[in-house]
Amino acid sequence: MLSVDPGLPGAARSQQLRGNGARSAASRLDPAWLGCQCARTMQMLHNWGFTEQAERWNGRLAMLGFVIAVATELLTGDGVFSQLQALWP
């Protein structure tokens, strides 16, 4: 069960709606409570390196890799996997 920090916005409303200790459907839809959870999740992801700039570079490099793989296949006539198989003895 998730605990609600009393200092966060929407915490009082979530505690009122919880009643017997279980979150009710209304507390799960409380925008203030969802905002707190989203902010926590975004901070946790940011701590792991999932920043906007990192994701932008990841996408750019993935597109570059895809274009290189297609160009290599067009130039050699062999697919990416057949080229990788040629590396293994």
Coordinates of N, CA, C and O in Angstrom, one line a residue:
M1 N 0.8 -1.2 0.0 CA 0.0 0.0 0.0 C 0.9 1.2 0.0 O 1.9 1.3 0.7
L2 N 0.5 2.2 -0.8 CA 1.3 3.5 -0.8 C 0.9 4.3 0.3 O -0.2 4.5 0.7
S3 N 1.9 5.0 0.9 CA 1.7 5.9 2.0 C 1.7 7.3 1.4 O 2.4 7.6 0.4
V4 N 1.0 8.2 2.0 CA 0.9 9.6 1.5 C 1.6 10.5 2.5 O 1.4 10.4 3.7
D5 N 2.5 11.3 2.0 CA 3.3 12.2 2.8 C 2.3 13.4 3.2 O 1.8 14.0 2.3
P6 N 2.1 13.6 4.4 CA 1.1 14.7 4.8 C 1.5 16.1 4.3 O 0.6 16.9 4.2
G7 N 2.7 16.3 4.0 CA 3.2 17.6 3.5 C 2.9 17.8 2.0 O 3.1 18.9 1.5
L8 N 2.5 16.8 1.3 CA 2.3 17.0 -0.1 C 0.9 17.4 -0.4 O -0.1 17.2 0.3
P9 N 0.7 18.2 -1.5 CA -0.7 18.6 -1.9 C -1.6 17.4 -2.1 O -1.2 16.5 -2.7
G10 N -2.8 17.6 -1.7 CA -3.8 16.5 -1.9 C -3.7 15.4 -0.9 O -4.5 14.5 -0.9
A11 N -2.7 15.5 0.0 CA -2.6 14.4 1.0 C -3.8 14.4 2.0 O -4.2 13.3 2.3
A12 N -4.2 15.5 2.4 CA -5.4 15.5 3.3 C -6.6 14.9 2.7 O -7.3 14.1 3.2
R13 N -6.8 15.2 1.4 CA -8.0 14.7 0.7 C -7.8 13.2 0.5 O -8.7 12.4 0.7
S14 N -6.6 12.7 0.2 CA -6.4 11.3 0.0 C -6.6 10.6 1.3 O -7.1 9.5 1.3
Q15 N -6.2 11.2 2.4 CA -6.4 10.5 3.7 C -7.8 10.4 4.1 O -8.3 9.5 4.6
Q16 N -8.6 11.5 3.7 CA -10.0 11.5 4.0 C -10.7 10.4 3.2 O -11.6 9.7 3.7
L17 N -10.3 10.3 1.9 CA -11.0 9.3 1.1 C -10.6 7.9 1.3 O -11.3 7.0 1.0
R18 N -9.5 7.7 2.0 CA -8.9 6.4 2.2 C -9.8 5.6 3.2 O -10.1 4.4 3.0
G19 N -10.3 6.2 4.2 CA -11.2 5.6 5.2 C -10.5 4.4 5.9 O -9.8 4.6 6.9
N20 N -10.7 3.2 5.5 CA -10.2 2.0 6.2 C -8.8 1.7 5.9 O -8.3 0.6 6.2
G21 N -8.0 2.5 5.3 CA -6.6 2.3 5.0 C -6.4 1.9 3.6 O -5.3 2.0 3.1
A22 N -7.4 1.5 2.8 CA -7.2 1.2 1.4 C -7.6 2.5 0.6 O -8.6 3.2 0.9
R23 N -6.9 2.7 -0.5 CA -7.2 3.9 -1.3 C -8.5 3.6 -2.1 O -8.7 2.5 -2.7
S24 N -9.4 4.5 -2.0 CA -10.6 4.4 -2.8 C -10.4 4.8 -4.2 O -9.4 5.4 -4.6
A25 N -11.4 4.6 -5.1 CA -11.3 5.0 -6.5 C -11.2 6.5 -6.6 O -10.5 7.0 -7.5
A26 N -11.9 7.2 -5.7 CA -11.8 8.7 -5.8 C -10.4 9.2 -5.5 O -10.0 10.1 -6.1
S27 N -9.7 8.6 -4.5 CA -8.4 9.0 -4.2 C -7.4 8.7 -5.4 O -6.4 9.4 -5.6
R28 N -7.6 7.7 -6.1 CA -6.8 7.3 -7.2 C -6.9 8.3 -8.3 O -6.1 8.5 -9.2
L29 N -8.1 9.0 -8.4 CA -8.3 10.0 -9.5 C -8.1 11.4 -9.0 O -8.4 12.3 -9.8
D30 N -7.7 11.6 -7.8 CA -7.4 13.0 -7.3 C -6.2 13.6 -8.0 O -5.1 13.1 -8.0
P31 N -6.5 14.7 -8.8 CA -5.4 15.2 -9.6 C -4.2 15.7 -8.8 O -3.0 15.5 -9.2
A32 N -4.4 16.2 -7.6 CA -3.3 16.6 -6.8 C -2.4 15.4 -6.3 O -1.2 15.5 -6.4
W33 N -3.1 14.3 -6.0 CA -2.3 13.1 -5.6 C -1.6 12.5 -6.8 O -0.4 12.2 -6.7
L34 N -2.2 12.5 -8.0 CA -1.6 12.0 -9.2 C -0.4 12.9 -9.5 O 0.7 12.4 -10.0
G35 N -0.5 14.2 -9.4 CA 0.6 15.1 -9.7 C 1.8 14.8 -8.8 O 2.9 14.9 -9.2
C36 N 1.5 14.5 -7.5 CA 2.6 14.2 -6.6 C 3.3 12.9 -7.0 O 4.6 12.9 -7.0
Q37 N 2.6 11.9 -7.4 CA 3.1 10.7 -7.8 C 3.9 10.8 -9.1 O 5.0 10.2 -9.3
C38 N 3.4 11.7 -10.0 CA 4.1 11.9 -11.3 C 5.4 12.6 -11.1 O 6.4 12.3 -11.7
A39 N 5.4 13.6 -10.2 CA 6.6 14.3 -9.9 C 7.7 13.4 -9.2 O 8.8 13.5 -9.6
R40 N 7.2 12.5 -8.3 CA 8.2 11.6 -7.7 C 8.8 10.6 -8.8 O 9.9 10.4 -8.8
T41 N 7.9 10.2 -9.7 CA 8.4 9.2 -10.7 C 9.3 9.9 -11.7 O 10.4 9.4 -12.0
M42 N 9.0 11.2 -12.0 CA 9.9 11.9 -12.9 C 11.3 12.2 -12.3 O 12.3 12.1 -12.9
Q43 N 11.3 12.5 -11.0 CA 12.5 12.7 -10.3 C 13.3 11.4 -10.2 O 14.5 11.4 -10.4
M44 N 12.6 10.3 -10.0 CA 13.3 9.0 -9.9 C 14.0 8.7 -11.3 O 15.1 8.2 -11.3
L45 N 13.2 8.9 -12.3 CA 13.8 8.6 -13.7 C 14.9 9.6 -14.0 O 15.9 9.2 -14.6
H46 N 14.8 10.8 -13.5 CA 15.9 11.8 -13.8 C 17.1 11.3 -13.0 O 18.3 11.5 -13.6
N47 N 17.0 10.8 -11.9 CA 18.1 10.3 -11.1 C 18.8 9.1 -11.8 O 20.0 8.9 -11.6
W48 N 18.1 8.4 -12.6 CA 18.7 7.2 -13.3 C 19.2 7.7 -14.7 O 19.7 6.8 -15.4
G49 N 19.1 9.0 -15.0 CA 19.7 9.4 -16.3 C 18.7 9.6 -17.4 O 19.1 9.9 -18.5
F50 N 17.4 9.4 -17.2 CA 16.4 9.6 -18.2 C 16.1 11.1 -18.3 O 15.0 11.5 -17.8
T51 N 16.9 11.9 -18.8 CA 16.7 13.3 -19.0 C 16.2 13.6 -20.4 O 16.4 12.7 -21.3
E52 N 15.7 14.7 -20.6 CA 15.2 15.1 -22.0 C 16.4 15.1 -23.0 O 16.3 14.6 -24.1
Q53 N 17.5 15.7 -22.6 CA 18.7 15.8 -23.4 C 19.2 14.4 -23.7 O 19.6 14.1 -24.9
A54 N 19.3 13.5 -22.7 CA 19.8 12.2 -23.0 C 18.9 11.4 -23.9 O 19.4 10.6 -24.8
E55 N 17.6 11.5 -23.7 CA 16.7 10.8 -24.6 C 16.8 11.3 -26.0 O 16.6 10.6 -27.0
R56 N 17.0 12.6 -26.2 CA 17.1 13.2 -27.5 C 18.3 12.6 -28.2 O 18.2 12.2 -29.4
W57 N 19.5 12.6 -27.5 CA 20.7 12.0 -28.1 C 20.5 10.5 -28.4 O 21.0 10.0 -29.4
N58 N 19.8 9.8 -27.5 CA 19.6 8.4 -27.8 C 18.8 8.2 -29.0 O 19.1 7.3 -29.8
G59 N 17.8 9.0 -29.2 CA 16.9 8.9 -30.4 C 17.7 9.2 -31.7 O 17.6 8.5 -32.7
R60 N 18.5 10.3 -31.6 CA 19.4 10.6 -32.8 C 20.3 9.5 -33.2 O 20.5 9.2 -34.3
L61 N 21.0 9.0 -32.2 CA 22.0 7.9 -32.5 C 21.3 6.7 -33.0 O 21.8 5.9 -33.8
A62 N 20.1 6.4 -32.5 CA 19.3 5.2 -33.0 C 19.0 5.4 -34.4 O 19.1 4.5 -35.2
M63 N 18.5 6.6 -34.8 CA 18.2 6.9 -36.2 C 19.4 6.8 -37.1 O 19.4 6.2 -38.2
L64 N 20.5 7.3 -36.6 CA 21.8 7.2 -37.3 C 22.2 5.7 -37.6 O 22.6 5.3 -38.7
G65 N 22.1 4.9 -36.5 CA 22.4 3.5 -36.6 C 21.5 2.8 -37.6 O 22.0 1.9 -38.4
F66 N 20.2 3.1 -37.6 CA 19.3 2.5 -38.6 C 19.7 2.9 -40.0 O 19.7 2.0 -40.9
V67 N 20.0 4.2 -40.2 CA 20.3 4.6 -41.6 C 21.6 3.9 -42.0 O 21.7 3.5 -43.2
I68 N 22.6 3.8 -41.1 CA 23.8 3.1 -41.5 C 23.6 1.6 -41.8 O 24.2 1.1 -42.8
A69 N 22.7 1.0 -41.0 CA 22.4 -0.4 -41.3 C 21.7 -0.6 -42.6 O 22.1 -1.5 -43.4
V70 N 20.8 0.3 -43.0 CA 20.1 0.2 -44.3 C 21.1 0.5 -45.4 O 21.1 -0.2 -46.5
A71 N 22.0 1.5 -45.3 CA 22.9 1.8 -46.3 C 23.9 0.7 -46.5 O 24.3 0.3 -47.6
T72 N 24.4 0.1 -45.4 CA 25.3 -1.1 -45.5 C 24.6 -2.2 -46.2 O 25.3 -2.9 -47.1
E73 N 23.4 -2.5 -46.0 CA 22.6 -3.6 -46.6 C 22.5 -3.3 -48.1 O 22.7 -4.2 -48.9
L74 N 22.2 -2.0 -48.5 CA 22.1 -1.7 -49.9 C 23.4 -1.8 -50.6 O 23.5 -2.2 -51.8
L75 N 24.5 -1.4 -50.0 CA 25.8 -1.4 -50.6 C 26.4 -2.9 -50.8 O 27.1 -3.2 -51.7
T76 N 26.2 -3.7 -49.8 CA 26.8 -5.0 -49.8 C 25.8 -6.1 -50.3 O 26.3 -7.2 -50.7
G77 N 24.6 -5.9 -50.2 CA 23.6 -6.9 -50.6 C 23.3 -7.9 -49.6 O 22.5 -8.8 -49.7
D78 N 24.0 -7.9 -48.5 CA 23.8 -8.8 -47.3 C 23.0 -8.0 -46.2 O 23.3 -6.8 -46.0
G79 N 22.2 -8.7 -45.5 CA 21.5 -8.1 -44.4 C 22.3 -7.9 -43.2 O 23.5 -8.4 -43.2
V80 N 21.8 -7.2 -42.2 CA 22.6 -7.0 -41.0 C 22.9 -8.3 -40.3 O 24.1 -8.5 -39.9
F81 N 22.0 -9.2 -40.2 CA 22.2 -10.4 -39.5 C 23.2 -11.3 -40.2 O 24.0 -12.0 -39.6
S82 N 23.1 -11.3 -41.6 CA 24.1 -12.1 -42.3 C 25.5 -11.6 -42.2 O 26.5 -12.3 -42.1
Q83 N 25.6 -10.3 -42.1 CA 26.9 -9.7 -41.8 C 27.5 -10.0 -40.4 O 28.6 -10.2 -40.3
L84 N 26.5 -10.0 -39.5 CA 27.0 -10.4 -38.1 C 27.3 -11.9 -38.0 O 28.3 -12.2 -37.3
Q85 N 26.7 -12.7 -38.8 CA 27.0 -14.2 -38.8 C 28.4 -14.4 -39.4 O 29.1 -15.3 -39.0
A86 N 28.8 -13.5 -40.3 CA 30.1 -13.6 -40.9 C 31.3 -13.4 -39.9 O 32.4 -13.8 -40.1
L87 N 30.9 -12.7 -38.8 CA 31.9 -12.4 -37.8 C 32.2 -13.6 -36.9 O 33.3 -13.7 -36.3
W88 N 31.2 -14.5 -36.8 CA 31.4 -15.6 -35.9 C 32.0 -16.8 -36.6 O 31.7 -17.0 -37.8
P89 N 33.0 -17.5 -36.0 CA 33.6 -18.6 -36.7 C 32.7 -19.8 -37.0 O 31.8 -20.0 -36.5

